[in-house]
Tab-separated table of C-alpha atoms in Angstrom:
chain	number	residue	atom	x	y	z
A	1	MET	CA	-64.727	-8.983	-25.467
A	2	ARG	CA	-68.249	-7.915	-24.650
A	3	SER	CA	-69.681	-4.493	-24.125
A	4	THR	CA	-71.520	-3.836	-20.937
A	5	SER	CA	-75.149	-4.816	-20.656
A	6	GLN	CA	-77.498	-1.918	-20.196
A	7	SER	CA	-81.235	-1.833	-20.214
A	8	THR	CA	-83.011	1.085	-21.823
A	9	THR	CA	-85.609	0.864	-19.042
A	10	PRO	CA	-85.230	4.015	-16.893
A	11	VAL	CA	-83.383	3.407	-13.626
A	12	PRO	CA	-84.202	5.687	-10.658
A	13	HIS	CA	-81.401	8.112	-10.039
A	14	GLU	CA	-79.415	7.957	-6.799
A	15	PRO	CA	-79.368	10.941	-4.415
A	16	TRP	CA	-75.988	12.228	-5.689
A	17	TYR	CA	-77.388	12.772	-9.157
A	18	LYS	CA	-79.426	15.893	-8.403
A	19	TYR	CA	-76.350	17.544	-6.864
A	20	GLY	CA	-74.342	16.560	-9.923
A	21	ILE	CA	-76.922	18.194	-12.179
A	22	ALA	CA	-76.867	21.321	-9.978
A	23	VAL	CA	-73.074	21.582	-10.384
A	24	LEU	CA	-73.477	20.997	-14.088
A	25	PHE	CA	-75.891	23.896	-14.531
A	26	LEU	CA	-73.749	26.108	-12.287
A	27	GLU	CA	-70.808	25.484	-14.612
A	28	ILE	CA	-72.931	26.315	-17.668
A	29	ALA	CA	-74.099	29.534	-15.961
A	30	ILE	CA	-70.474	30.485	-15.258
A	31	ALA	CA	-69.530	29.756	-18.895
A	32	ILE	CA	-72.346	31.949	-20.216
A	33	ALA	CA	-71.603	34.769	-17.712
A	34	VAL	CA	-67.843	34.872	-18.367
A	35	SER	CA	-68.294	34.570	-22.131
A	36	GLY	CA	-71.023	37.218	-22.190
A	37	TYR	CA	-69.031	39.619	-20.001
A	38	SER	CA	-65.836	39.162	-22.047
A	39	LEU	CA	-67.647	39.642	-25.345
A	40	TYR	CA	-69.488	42.723	-24.059
A	41	MET	CA	-66.173	44.253	-22.934
A	42	THR	CA	-64.495	43.465	-26.227
A	43	PHE	CA	-67.284	44.612	-28.528
A	44	HIS	CA	-67.386	47.913	-26.647
A	45	GLY	CA	-63.630	48.417	-26.906
A	46	LEU	CA	-63.169	48.111	-23.154
A	47	GLY	CA	-60.877	45.105	-23.096
A	48	GLY	CA	-61.787	41.593	-22.050
A	49	PHE	CA	-60.312	38.258	-21.131
A	50	PRO	CA	-57.408	37.731	-20.528
A	51	GLY	CA	-56.565	41.342	-19.547
A	52	LYS	CA	-57.454	44.986	-19.800
A	53	HIS	CA	-57.184	47.095	-22.868
B	1	MET	CA	-61.497	1.539	3.770
B	2	THR	CA	-65.022	2.895	3.514
B	3	THR	CA	-65.611	5.045	0.474
B	4	ASN	CA	-68.245	5.748	-2.130
B	5	LYS	CA	-68.400	6.744	-5.759
B	6	VAL	CA	-69.008	10.436	-5.084
B	7	GLU	CA	-65.785	10.613	-3.061
B	8	GLN	CA	-63.944	8.856	-5.882
B	9	LEU	CA	-65.426	11.279	-8.424
B	10	ILE	CA	-64.328	14.248	-6.307
B	11	ILE	CA	-60.774	12.877	-5.878
B	12	ALA	CA	-60.453	12.209	-9.624
B	13	THR	CA	-61.863	15.639	-10.524
B	14	VAL	CA	-59.593	17.547	-8.109
B	15	GLY	CA	-56.559	15.570	-9.315
B	16	PHE	CA	-57.439	16.264	-12.959
B	17	PHE	CA	-58.112	19.946	-12.295
B	18	TRP	CA	-54.702	20.322	-10.656
B	19	CYS	CA	-52.960	18.407	-13.433
B	20	PHE	CA	-54.480	20.696	-16.063
B	21	LEU	CA	-53.486	23.713	-13.975
B	22	MET	CA	-49.888	22.457	-13.963
B	23	TRP	CA	-50.097	21.522	-17.644
B	24	PHE	CA	-50.973	25.021	-18.810
B	25	SER	CA	-49.106	26.991	-16.134
B	26	THR	CA	-46.106	27.366	-18.448
B	27	ALA	CA	-48.275	29.088	-21.052
B	28	ALA	CA	-49.740	31.407	-18.406
B	29	PHE	CA	-46.247	32.700	-17.603
B	30	SER	CA	-44.714	32.552	-21.084
B	31	PRO	CA	-44.486	36.384	-21.392
B	32	SER	CA	-42.592	36.546	-18.067
B	33	ILE	CA	-40.317	33.654	-19.031
B	34	ALA	CA	-39.727	35.193	-22.463
B	35	ALA	CA	-38.818	38.537	-20.896
B	36	HIS	CA	-36.564	36.954	-18.279
B	37	TYR	CA	-34.577	34.860	-20.784
B	38	HIS	CA	-34.927	37.270	-23.752
B	39	LEU	CA	-36.589	34.616	-25.908
B	40	SER	CA	-37.249	35.102	-29.615
B	41	ILE	CA	-40.713	34.613	-31.114
B	42	LYS	CA	-39.622	31.203	-32.443
B	43	ALA	CA	-38.369	30.103	-29.016
B	44	LEU	CA	-41.624	31.296	-27.481
B	45	GLY	CA	-43.588	29.289	-30.050
B	46	LEU	CA	-41.516	26.225	-29.267
B	47	LEU	CA	-42.200	26.663	-25.553
B	48	ALA	CA	-45.943	26.981	-26.237
B	49	SER	CA	-46.103	23.923	-28.495
B	50	SER	CA	-44.064	21.787	-26.096
B	51	ALA	CA	-47.088	21.516	-23.820
B	52	ILE	CA	-48.732	19.040	-26.190
B	53	TRP	CA	-45.713	16.975	-27.210
B	54	MET	CA	-46.189	14.279	-24.602
B	55	ALA	CA	-49.959	13.935	-24.958
B	56	PRO	CA	-50.433	11.340	-27.754
B	57	ILE	CA	-47.961	8.689	-26.560
B	58	GLY	CA	-48.298	9.643	-22.883
B	59	ARG	CA	-52.045	9.143	-22.818
B	60	ILE	CA	-51.733	5.724	-24.451
B	61	VAL	CA	-49.248	4.587	-21.787
B	62	ALA	CA	-51.240	6.186	-18.958
B	63	GLY	CA	-54.452	4.484	-20.102
B	64	TRP	CA	-52.780	1.082	-20.097
B	65	ALA	CA	-51.122	1.789	-16.714
B	66	SER	CA	-54.443	2.677	-15.120
B	67	ASP	CA	-55.854	-0.686	-16.198
B	68	ARG	CA	-52.726	-2.535	-15.058
B	69	PHE	CA	-51.869	-0.782	-11.766
B	70	GLY	CA	-55.152	0.959	-10.929
B	71	ALA	CA	-56.063	4.620	-11.352
B	72	PRO	CA	-55.050	5.793	-7.830
B	73	ARG	CA	-51.471	4.569	-8.127
B	74	THR	CA	-51.122	5.839	-11.687
B	75	PHE	CA	-52.687	9.229	-10.945
B	76	ALA	CA	-50.620	9.680	-7.758
B	77	PHE	CA	-47.467	8.816	-9.692
B	78	ILE	CA	-48.255	11.434	-12.347
B	79	LEU	CA	-49.149	14.101	-9.758
B	80	ALA	CA	-46.067	13.410	-7.638
B	81	GLY	CA	-43.685	13.218	-10.596
B	82	CYS	CA	-44.968	16.375	-12.230
B	83	GLY	CA	-45.186	18.109	-8.842
B	84	LEU	CA	-41.542	17.354	-7.993
B	85	MET	CA	-40.431	18.524	-11.445
B	86	SER	CA	-42.489	21.677	-11.042
B	87	ILE	CA	-40.754	22.382	-7.709
B	88	ALA	CA	-37.366	21.771	-9.331
B	89	SER	CA	-38.236	24.184	-12.168
B	90	ALA	CA	-38.937	26.898	-9.573
B	91	TYR	CA	-35.233	26.920	-8.675
B	92	THR	CA	-33.801	26.634	-12.173
B	93	ALA	CA	-31.794	29.526	-13.607
B	94	ASN	CA	-30.836	27.951	-16.933
B	95	TYR	CA	-33.407	28.194	-19.759
B	96	GLU	CA	-32.510	24.878	-21.451
B	97	ILE	CA	-32.974	23.017	-18.166
B	98	LEU	CA	-36.186	24.955	-17.455
B	99	PHE	CA	-37.522	24.028	-20.914
B	100	PHE	CA	-36.819	20.337	-20.287
B	101	GLU	CA	-38.413	20.476	-16.835
B	102	ARG	CA	-41.560	22.154	-18.149
B	103	VAL	CA	-41.896	19.519	-20.885
B	104	VAL	CA	-41.838	16.904	-18.127
B	105	VAL	CA	-44.395	18.871	-16.089
B	106	ALA	CA	-46.634	18.939	-19.190
B	107	ILE	CA	-46.954	15.153	-18.830
B	108	ALA	CA	-49.641	16.077	-16.269
B	109	GLY	CA	-51.972	16.435	-19.277
B	110	VAL	CA	-52.021	12.672	-19.788
B	111	SER	CA	-53.894	12.247	-16.490
B	112	PHE	CA	-57.185	12.780	-18.307
B	113	VAL	CA	-57.486	9.154	-19.417
B	114	VAL	CA	-56.572	7.862	-15.936
B	115	GLY	CA	-59.484	9.688	-14.357
B	116	ILE	CA	-61.814	8.553	-17.141
B	117	GLN	CA	-60.844	4.971	-16.289
B	118	HIS	CA	-61.260	5.639	-12.555
B	119	VAL	CA	-64.758	7.136	-12.878
B	120	ALA	CA	-65.787	4.327	-15.237
B	121	GLN	CA	-64.887	1.775	-12.559
B	122	TRP	CA	-67.339	3.327	-10.101
B	123	PHE	CA	-70.404	4.589	-11.955
B	124	GLY	CA	-73.188	2.590	-13.566
B	125	PRO	CA	-74.152	2.651	-17.248
B	126	HIS	CA	-77.248	4.826	-16.603
B	127	GLU	CA	-75.266	7.704	-15.071
B	128	ILE	CA	-71.854	7.351	-16.654
B	129	GLY	CA	-72.408	10.272	-19.074
B	130	THR	CA	-73.077	12.801	-16.333
B	131	ALA	CA	-70.300	11.431	-14.071
B	132	GLU	CA	-67.647	11.471	-16.829
B	133	GLY	CA	-68.908	14.868	-17.974
B	134	LEU	CA	-68.595	16.344	-14.486
B	135	TYR	CA	-65.106	14.892	-14.139
B	136	ALA	CA	-63.826	16.033	-17.513
B	137	GLY	CA	-65.648	19.347	-17.734
B	138	THR	CA	-64.735	20.536	-14.249
B	139	GLY	CA	-61.166	19.310	-14.565
B	140	ASN	CA	-60.741	21.021	-17.936
B	141	VAL	CA	-61.537	24.334	-16.276
B	142	GLY	CA	-58.103	24.060	-14.661
B	143	ALA	CA	-56.583	25.142	-17.984
B	144	GLY	CA	-58.731	28.285	-18.183
B	145	MET	CA	-58.308	29.044	-14.486
B	146	GLY	CA	-54.547	28.870	-14.924
B	147	ALA	CA	-54.596	31.507	-17.660
B	148	LEU	CA	-57.085	33.636	-15.738
B	149	LEU	CA	-55.814	33.504	-12.163
B	150	LEU	CA	-52.123	32.518	-12.012
B	151	PRO	CA	-50.726	35.760	-13.516
B	152	ARG	CA	-53.060	37.768	-11.287
B	153	ILE	CA	-51.973	35.940	-8.096
B	154	PHE	CA	-48.254	35.656	-8.805
B	155	GLY	CA	-47.632	38.524	-11.231
B	156	VAL	CA	-44.318	37.842	-12.976
B	157	ASN	CA	-43.079	35.583	-10.162
B	158	TYR	CA	-43.440	32.320	-12.075
B	159	HIS	CA	-40.878	30.687	-9.743
B	160	GLY	CA	-43.312	31.063	-6.846
B	161	ALA	CA	-46.212	29.746	-8.926
B	162	PHE	CA	-44.306	26.652	-10.062
B	163	LEU	CA	-43.220	25.987	-6.462
B	164	TRP	CA	-46.743	26.147	-5.019
B	165	LEU	CA	-48.283	24.231	-7.903
B	166	GLY	CA	-45.772	21.448	-7.259
B	167	ILE	CA	-46.234	21.374	-3.484
B	168	ILE	CA	-50.021	21.223	-3.732
B	169	GLY	CA	-49.642	18.590	-6.474
B	170	LEU	CA	-47.701	16.432	-3.995
B	171	VAL	CA	-50.416	16.875	-1.351
B	172	ILE	CA	-53.145	15.828	-3.820
B	173	ALA	CA	-50.990	12.831	-4.850
B	174	GLY	CA	-50.875	11.711	-1.222
B	175	TRP	CA	-54.655	12.200	-0.866
B	176	TYR	CA	-55.303	10.215	-4.080
B	177	LEU	CA	-53.098	7.366	-2.870
B	178	VAL	CA	-54.694	7.201	0.600
B	179	ARG	CA	-58.352	7.700	-0.269
B	180	GLY	CA	-58.507	6.561	-3.910
B	181	SER	CA	-59.901	3.133	-4.669
B	182	ALA	CA	-59.357	1.582	-8.112
B	183	ALA	CA	-62.775	-0.023	-8.582
B	184	LYS	CA	-66.138	-0.654	-7.008
B	185	SER	CA	-65.399	-4.350	-6.536
B	186	THR	CA	-62.390	-6.616	-6.417
B	187	GLU	CA	-63.805	-8.744	-9.222
B	188	GLN	CA	-64.082	-5.763	-11.528
B	189	ARG	CA	-60.557	-4.628	-10.652
B	190	ASN	CA	-59.096	-8.091	-11.317
B	191	LEU	CA	-60.934	-8.416	-14.646
B	192	VAL	CA	-59.525	-5.122	-15.890
B	193	ARG	CA	-56.020	-5.946	-14.671
B	194	VAL	CA	-55.796	-9.327	-16.402
B	195	ARG	CA	-57.078	-7.813	-19.668
B	196	SER	CA	-54.372	-5.122	-19.695
B	197	ASN	CA	-51.981	-6.974	-21.983
B	198	LEU	CA	-50.590	-6.390	-25.466
B	199	ARG	CA	-53.287	-8.529	-27.007
B	200	GLY	CA	-55.962	-6.404	-25.364
B	201	THR	CA	-54.326	-3.269	-26.638
B	202	VAL	CA	-54.196	-4.597	-30.206
B	203	PHE	CA	-57.820	-5.655	-29.857
B	204	VAL	CA	-58.966	-2.142	-28.892
B	205	TRP	CA	-56.826	-0.389	-31.512
B	206	SER	CA	-58.185	-2.610	-34.292
B	207	ARG	CA	-61.926	-2.202	-33.528
B	208	TYR	CA	-63.849	-0.134	-36.076
B	209	ILE	CA	-65.954	1.478	-33.360
B	210	ALA	CA	-62.843	2.436	-31.346
B	211	ILE	CA	-61.331	4.013	-34.450
B	212	ALA	CA	-64.624	5.805	-35.090
B	213	LEU	CA	-64.655	7.164	-31.500
B	214	MET	CA	-61.021	8.206	-31.855
B	215	LEU	CA	-61.937	10.162	-34.989
B	216	ALA	CA	-64.986	11.606	-33.191
B	217	TYR	CA	-62.673	12.812	-30.430
B	218	ALA	CA	-60.293	14.202	-33.031
B	219	MET	CA	-63.279	16.154	-34.447
B	220	SER	CA	-64.106	17.523	-31.002
B	221	PHE	CA	-61.191	17.707	-28.554
B	222	GLY	CA	-58.634	17.728	-31.361
B	223	LEU	CA	-60.463	20.693	-32.885
B	224	GLU	CA	-60.713	22.420	-29.484
B	225	ILE	CA	-56.953	22.416	-28.890
B	226	ALA	CA	-56.275	23.324	-32.527
B	227	MET	CA	-58.617	26.300	-32.233
B	228	ASN	CA	-56.947	27.388	-28.983
B	229	ALA	CA	-53.702	27.741	-30.903
B	230	TRP	CA	-55.160	29.065	-34.159
B	231	LEU	CA	-57.940	31.490	-33.306
B	232	PRO	CA	-55.958	34.420	-31.872
B	233	GLY	CA	-53.967	34.636	-35.090
B	234	TYR	CA	-57.108	34.124	-37.195
B	235	PHE	CA	-58.987	37.019	-35.644
B	236	THR	CA	-55.939	39.271	-35.684
B	237	ARG	CA	-55.441	38.750	-39.421
B	238	GLY	CA	-58.938	37.886	-40.661
B	239	PHE	CA	-60.730	40.695	-38.817
B	240	HIS	CA	-57.938	43.231	-38.417
B	241	ASP	CA	-59.975	46.214	-39.566
B	242	ALA	CA	-63.058	45.214	-37.598
B	243	ILE	CA	-61.041	44.907	-34.389
B	244	LEU	CA	-59.371	48.250	-35.056
B	245	ALA	CA	-62.837	49.761	-35.452
B	246	LEU	CA	-63.709	48.512	-31.952
B	247	GLY	CA	-60.925	50.696	-30.570
B	248	PHE	CA	-58.127	48.165	-30.155
B	249	THR	CA	-55.388	50.000	-31.991
B	250	SER	CA	-52.196	48.796	-30.267
B	251	VAL	CA	-50.612	45.381	-30.745
B	252	ALA	CA	-51.451	44.542	-27.125
B	253	GLY	CA	-55.071	45.602	-27.720
B	254	LEU	CA	-55.353	43.421	-30.823
B	255	GLN	CA	-53.966	40.488	-28.823
B	256	ILE	CA	-56.478	41.052	-26.052
B	257	ALA	CA	-59.449	41.244	-28.416
B	258	ALA	CA	-58.368	38.175	-30.437
B	259	GLY	CA	-57.481	36.311	-27.234
B	260	THR	CA	-60.941	37.015	-25.849
B	261	PHE	CA	-62.652	35.404	-28.848
B	262	ALA	CA	-60.355	32.377	-28.617
B	263	ALA	CA	-60.931	32.041	-24.859
B	264	VAL	CA	-64.711	32.131	-25.350
B	265	GLN	CA	-64.459	29.050	-27.586
B	266	SER	CA	-62.229	27.250	-25.086
B	267	PHE	CA	-64.309	28.226	-22.054
B	268	THR	CA	-67.598	27.223	-23.688
B	269	ALA	CA	-66.200	23.931	-24.930
B	270	SER	CA	-64.976	23.044	-21.424
B	271	LEU	CA	-67.873	24.149	-19.291
B	272	PHE	CA	-70.649	22.799	-21.529
B	273	ARG	CA	-68.995	19.384	-21.525
B	274	PRO	CA	-70.898	18.037	-18.476
B	275	PHE	CA	-74.102	19.139	-20.204
B	276	SER	CA	-73.279	16.835	-23.100
B	277	GLY	CA	-72.800	13.922	-20.700
B	278	PHE	CA	-76.186	14.794	-19.189
B	279	MET	CA	-77.736	14.881	-22.678
B	280	SER	CA	-76.251	11.480	-23.393
B	281	ASP	CA	-77.860	10.161	-20.211
B	282	LEU	CA	-81.127	11.860	-21.214
B	283	PHE	CA	-81.093	10.245	-24.681
B	284	GLN	CA	-80.490	6.941	-22.916
B	285	ARG	CA	-83.385	7.378	-20.492
B	286	ARG	CA	-85.820	8.495	-23.213
B	287	ASN	CA	-84.505	5.904	-25.680
B	288	TRP	CA	-84.154	8.509	-28.434
B	289	THR	CA	-82.646	7.061	-31.658
B	290	PRO	CA	-83.522	9.615	-34.378
B	291	LEU	CA	-80.650	9.082	-36.843
B	292	PRO	CA	-80.722	6.695	-39.806
B	293	PHE	CA	-78.184	3.861	-40.243
B	294	ILE	CA	-76.922	3.964	-36.628
B	295	ALA	CA	-77.941	0.976	-34.533
B	296	LYS	CA	-81.233	1.317	-32.684
B	297	SER	CA	-81.461	-1.844	-30.592
B	298	LEU	CA	-78.117	-1.811	-28.786
B	299	PRO	CA	-78.403	-1.202	-25.024
B	300	TYR	CA	-76.511	2.078	-25.456
B	301	ALA	CA	-77.855	2.942	-28.931
B	302	PRO	CA	-79.309	6.324	-27.842
B	303	ARG	CA	-75.830	7.434	-26.767
B	304	LEU	CA	-74.477	6.527	-30.231
B	305	HIS	CA	-77.208	8.718	-31.727
B	306	TRP	CA	-76.400	11.651	-29.427
B	307	LEU	CA	-72.766	11.504	-30.467
B	308	GLY	CA	-73.781	11.264	-34.131
B	309	ILE	CA	-75.872	14.417	-33.754
B	310	SER	CA	-72.951	16.177	-32.049
B	311	LEU	CA	-70.607	15.315	-34.930
B	312	VAL	CA	-73.136	16.603	-37.477
B	313	LEU	CA	-73.396	19.851	-35.469
B	314	ILE	CA	-69.598	20.283	-35.404
B	315	THR	CA	-69.392	19.782	-39.181
B	316	LEU	CA	-72.209	22.278	-39.843
B	317	ALA	CA	-70.745	24.820	-37.409
B	318	MET	CA	-67.369	24.672	-39.093
B	319	THR	CA	-68.978	25.368	-42.458
B	320	GLY	CA	-70.885	28.204	-40.791
B	321	LEU	CA	-67.647	29.741	-39.568
B	322	THR	CA	-66.355	29.931	-43.140
B	323	VAL	CA	-69.610	31.531	-44.324
B	324	ALA	CA	-69.550	34.031	-41.456
B	325	GLY	CA	-65.928	34.887	-42.138
B	326	LEU	CA	-66.585	35.440	-45.854
B	327	THR	CA	-69.398	37.868	-45.013
B	328	GLY	CA	-66.842	39.881	-43.034
B	329	SER	CA	-69.092	40.032	-39.965
B	330	LEU	CA	-67.068	39.843	-36.746
B	331	HIS	CA	-70.222	39.545	-34.628
B	332	LEU	CA	-71.578	36.656	-36.682
B	333	SER	CA	-68.216	34.892	-36.588
B	334	VAL	CA	-68.057	35.149	-32.808
B	335	ALA	CA	-71.657	33.888	-32.513
B	336	ILE	CA	-70.771	30.888	-34.711
B	337	LEU	CA	-67.657	30.368	-32.591
B	338	VAL	CA	-69.796	30.058	-29.468
B	339	ALA	CA	-71.914	27.488	-31.342
B	340	ILE	CA	-68.723	25.594	-32.285
B	341	GLY	CA	-67.647	25.589	-28.629
B	342	ILE	CA	-70.984	24.083	-27.589
B	343	ALA	CA	-70.911	21.545	-30.455
B	344	ILE	CA	-67.359	20.563	-29.502
B	345	SER	CA	-68.453	20.008	-25.908
B	346	CYS	CA	-71.282	17.794	-27.182
B	347	GLY	CA	-68.723	15.715	-29.090
B	348	THR	CA	-66.202	15.400	-26.233
B	349	GLY	CA	-68.859	14.610	-23.617
B	350	GLY	CA	-70.717	12.261	-25.959
B	351	THR	CA	-67.570	10.296	-26.832
B	352	PHE	CA	-66.546	9.561	-23.274
B	353	ALA	CA	-70.092	8.689	-22.264
B	354	LEU	CA	-69.663	5.734	-24.660
B	355	VAL	CA	-66.067	4.565	-24.212
B	356	PRO	CA	-66.492	2.805	-20.832
B	357	LEU	CA	-69.689	1.123	-22.060
B	358	LEU	CA	-68.104	-0.261	-25.217
B	359	PHE	CA	-64.927	-1.461	-23.539
B	360	PRO	CA	-65.862	-2.151	-19.905
B	361	ASP	CA	-63.021	-4.628	-19.393
B	362	ARG	CA	-60.391	-2.347	-20.931
B	363	PRO	CA	-61.534	1.213	-20.080
B	364	GLY	CA	-58.053	2.632	-19.606
B	365	THR	CA	-56.581	1.153	-22.766
B	366	ALA	CA	-59.578	2.365	-24.779
B	367	ALA	CA	-59.501	5.834	-23.200
B	368	GLY	CA	-55.761	6.033	-23.857
B	369	PHE	CA	-56.166	5.157	-27.543
B	370	ILE	CA	-59.173	7.420	-28.128
B	371	GLY	CA	-57.988	10.315	-25.969
B	372	GLY	CA	-54.346	10.057	-27.012
B	373	VAL	CA	-54.115	9.476	-30.759
B	374	SER	CA	-56.861	12.040	-31.399
B	375	THR	CA	-54.775	14.876	-29.974
B	376	ALA	CA	-52.513	14.612	-33.029
B	377	ALA	CA	-55.375	16.230	-34.937
B	378	GLY	CA	-54.654	19.385	-32.943
B	379	ILE	CA	-51.439	19.668	-34.907
B	380	ALA	CA	-52.988	18.880	-38.310
B	381	TYR	CA	-55.957	21.274	-38.430
B	382	PRO	CA	-54.028	24.546	-38.092
B	383	LEU	CA	-51.863	23.495	-41.035
B	384	VAL	CA	-55.011	23.162	-43.184
B	385	PHE	CA	-56.492	26.404	-41.794
B	386	ALA	CA	-53.320	28.237	-42.771
B	387	GLY	CA	-52.851	26.443	-46.094
B	388	GLY	CA	-55.719	27.954	-48.107
B	389	SER	CA	-55.641	31.055	-50.304
B	390	ASN	CA	-58.315	32.669	-48.110
B	391	ILE	CA	-57.952	32.597	-44.321
B	392	HIS	CA	-61.709	31.971	-43.872
B	393	THR	CA	-62.073	28.901	-46.092
B	394	GLY	CA	-59.913	26.490	-44.051
B	395	TYR	CA	-62.819	25.572	-41.781
B	396	SER	CA	-65.037	24.343	-44.619
B	397	THR	CA	-62.045	22.551	-46.147
B	398	VAL	CA	-61.567	20.636	-42.899
B	399	ALA	CA	-65.315	20.022	-42.655
B	400	LEU	CA	-65.567	18.693	-46.200
B	401	TYR	CA	-62.373	16.683	-46.586
B	402	MET	CA	-61.775	15.507	-43.029
B	403	PHE	CA	-64.919	15.742	-40.904
B	404	LEU	CA	-67.359	14.405	-43.504
B	405	PRO	CA	-65.318	11.206	-44.098
B	406	PHE	CA	-64.895	10.821	-40.290
B	407	LEU	CA	-68.661	11.240	-39.890
B	408	LEU	CA	-69.454	8.694	-42.583
B	409	PHE	CA	-67.029	6.224	-40.974
B	410	TYR	CA	-68.734	6.765	-37.619
B	411	PHE	CA	-72.177	6.037	-39.083
B	412	TRP	CA	-70.747	2.936	-40.761
B	413	ALA	CA	-68.976	1.647	-37.626
B	414	ALA	CA	-71.982	2.339	-35.394
B	415	ARG	CA	-74.476	0.461	-37.601
B	416	TYR	CA	-74.042	-2.987	-35.981
B	417	GLU	CA	-77.070	-3.999	-33.986
B	418	ARG	CA	-75.092	-6.543	-31.947
B	419	HIS	CA	-71.677	-6.133	-30.298
B	420	PRO	CA	-70.092	-3.440	-32.503
B	421	GLU	CA	-66.853	-3.921	-30.554
B	422	GLU	CA	-66.458	-7.386	-32.130
B	423	HIS	CA	-66.032	-5.918	-35.615
B	424	GLY	CA	-62.641	-4.785	-36.721
B	425	LEU	CA	-59.323	-5.649	-38.285
B	426	LEU	CA	-57.632	-8.945	-37.382
B	427	ALA	CA	-61.117	-10.448	-36.988
B	428	ARG	CA	-59.857	-13.975	-37.565
B	429	THR	CA	-57.255	-13.756	-34.786
B	430	PHE	CA	-59.726	-12.544	-32.205
B	431	ALA	CA	-62.417	-14.947	-33.354
B	432	LEU	CA	-60.003	-17.796	-32.570
B	433	GLU	CA	-59.372	-16.331	-29.110
B	434	GLU	CA	-63.122	-16.135	-28.424
B	435	ALA	CA	-63.497	-19.767	-29.506
């Protein structure tokens, strides 16, 4: 019934990690872009997600 | 079979994405189904709510099954079963049968905990936050993509959509079965399998830290799904005049404006989730432990602190939404809503960056308990939101009377400097077992 052992000493990241971080920031960029676009459309009375006005 | 953890992460993420697409595909076509079968508003509401019926108990069973039979078999079974039922629903002409079939297809939503278990079996403690965040965040997008793309691709032809979703689900099930591998090593797989018994389940359910994480997930994911259901109605009623002033005068226009604000919360909460896992990893690497009371010397203490900060942010943001609503400012309310979405993502990502570390020999059972029971909160919050005399005050009521006690319990349960998972109910029984 033990939790895993984990040192707080930094471990060098493996090669996959930088690609993982790239995907992560791409997803955040998409979230900001879609949210920003939808809010702009809505606040200007033009419609927005999930359809047109 | 030669494989690696990145391939396993991709398989789990694609499987989860498709399951969420199937899960919410009924909602995406609910207007078409309602028009086809001439459904009343009540019947439509029943159809919408049915998507979540199977989640609490289903996730608990799926979590245990992934420990017992391995994630690839469990995930493939879910994908194939839901896929076949989705194909069957494409040829159904009777609404009662269609309703039953779509409830069965909604079981796809339980796959979340299976993938959490799968990823936990492959990634190390120093990178688990980012890996689980990428899995859950990317997979969650399937729900939003369903609402966004399915009606645009298939129009009102929901039969065609259900057919193709099912066929592709079967293909992914085959891929998962052939290329999926349950764990990094045979020893790890065997350890998890032998621990997947009733005693292990009772052990997890009775741990204070597991209960605290379940409540943390109820504060984050539970709130997310509650908000998905509640927010369109909130904006329509709470900001009716402000939305009219924007130029949305028809009923359809009001729905679109209110739906946009709700979707922003959902989209932000999903897509920022990997960022939270990354932050959890970052706290771990920098050994940041800024909060009082919470343990500082545990190997994963920084992750406990990151989750604690996330829960504080959720509580504050909920209070902020009440304040913004009472000022009558639509713009401020939407800005706070974006903040809530980000805070929720911090909570969801932070929780599942910890679960595999606290229960490494029972990751599926723990994920099932924490990810399953917490979804019941999604039913409770809207009742509180709607129960007040003022439509804006429900958020601060939830923050004060539900989130604050949950938060205090989390701080209390996370205070142990050694093995927090050993503290819980039935302590005497499990102490005897250890001896």
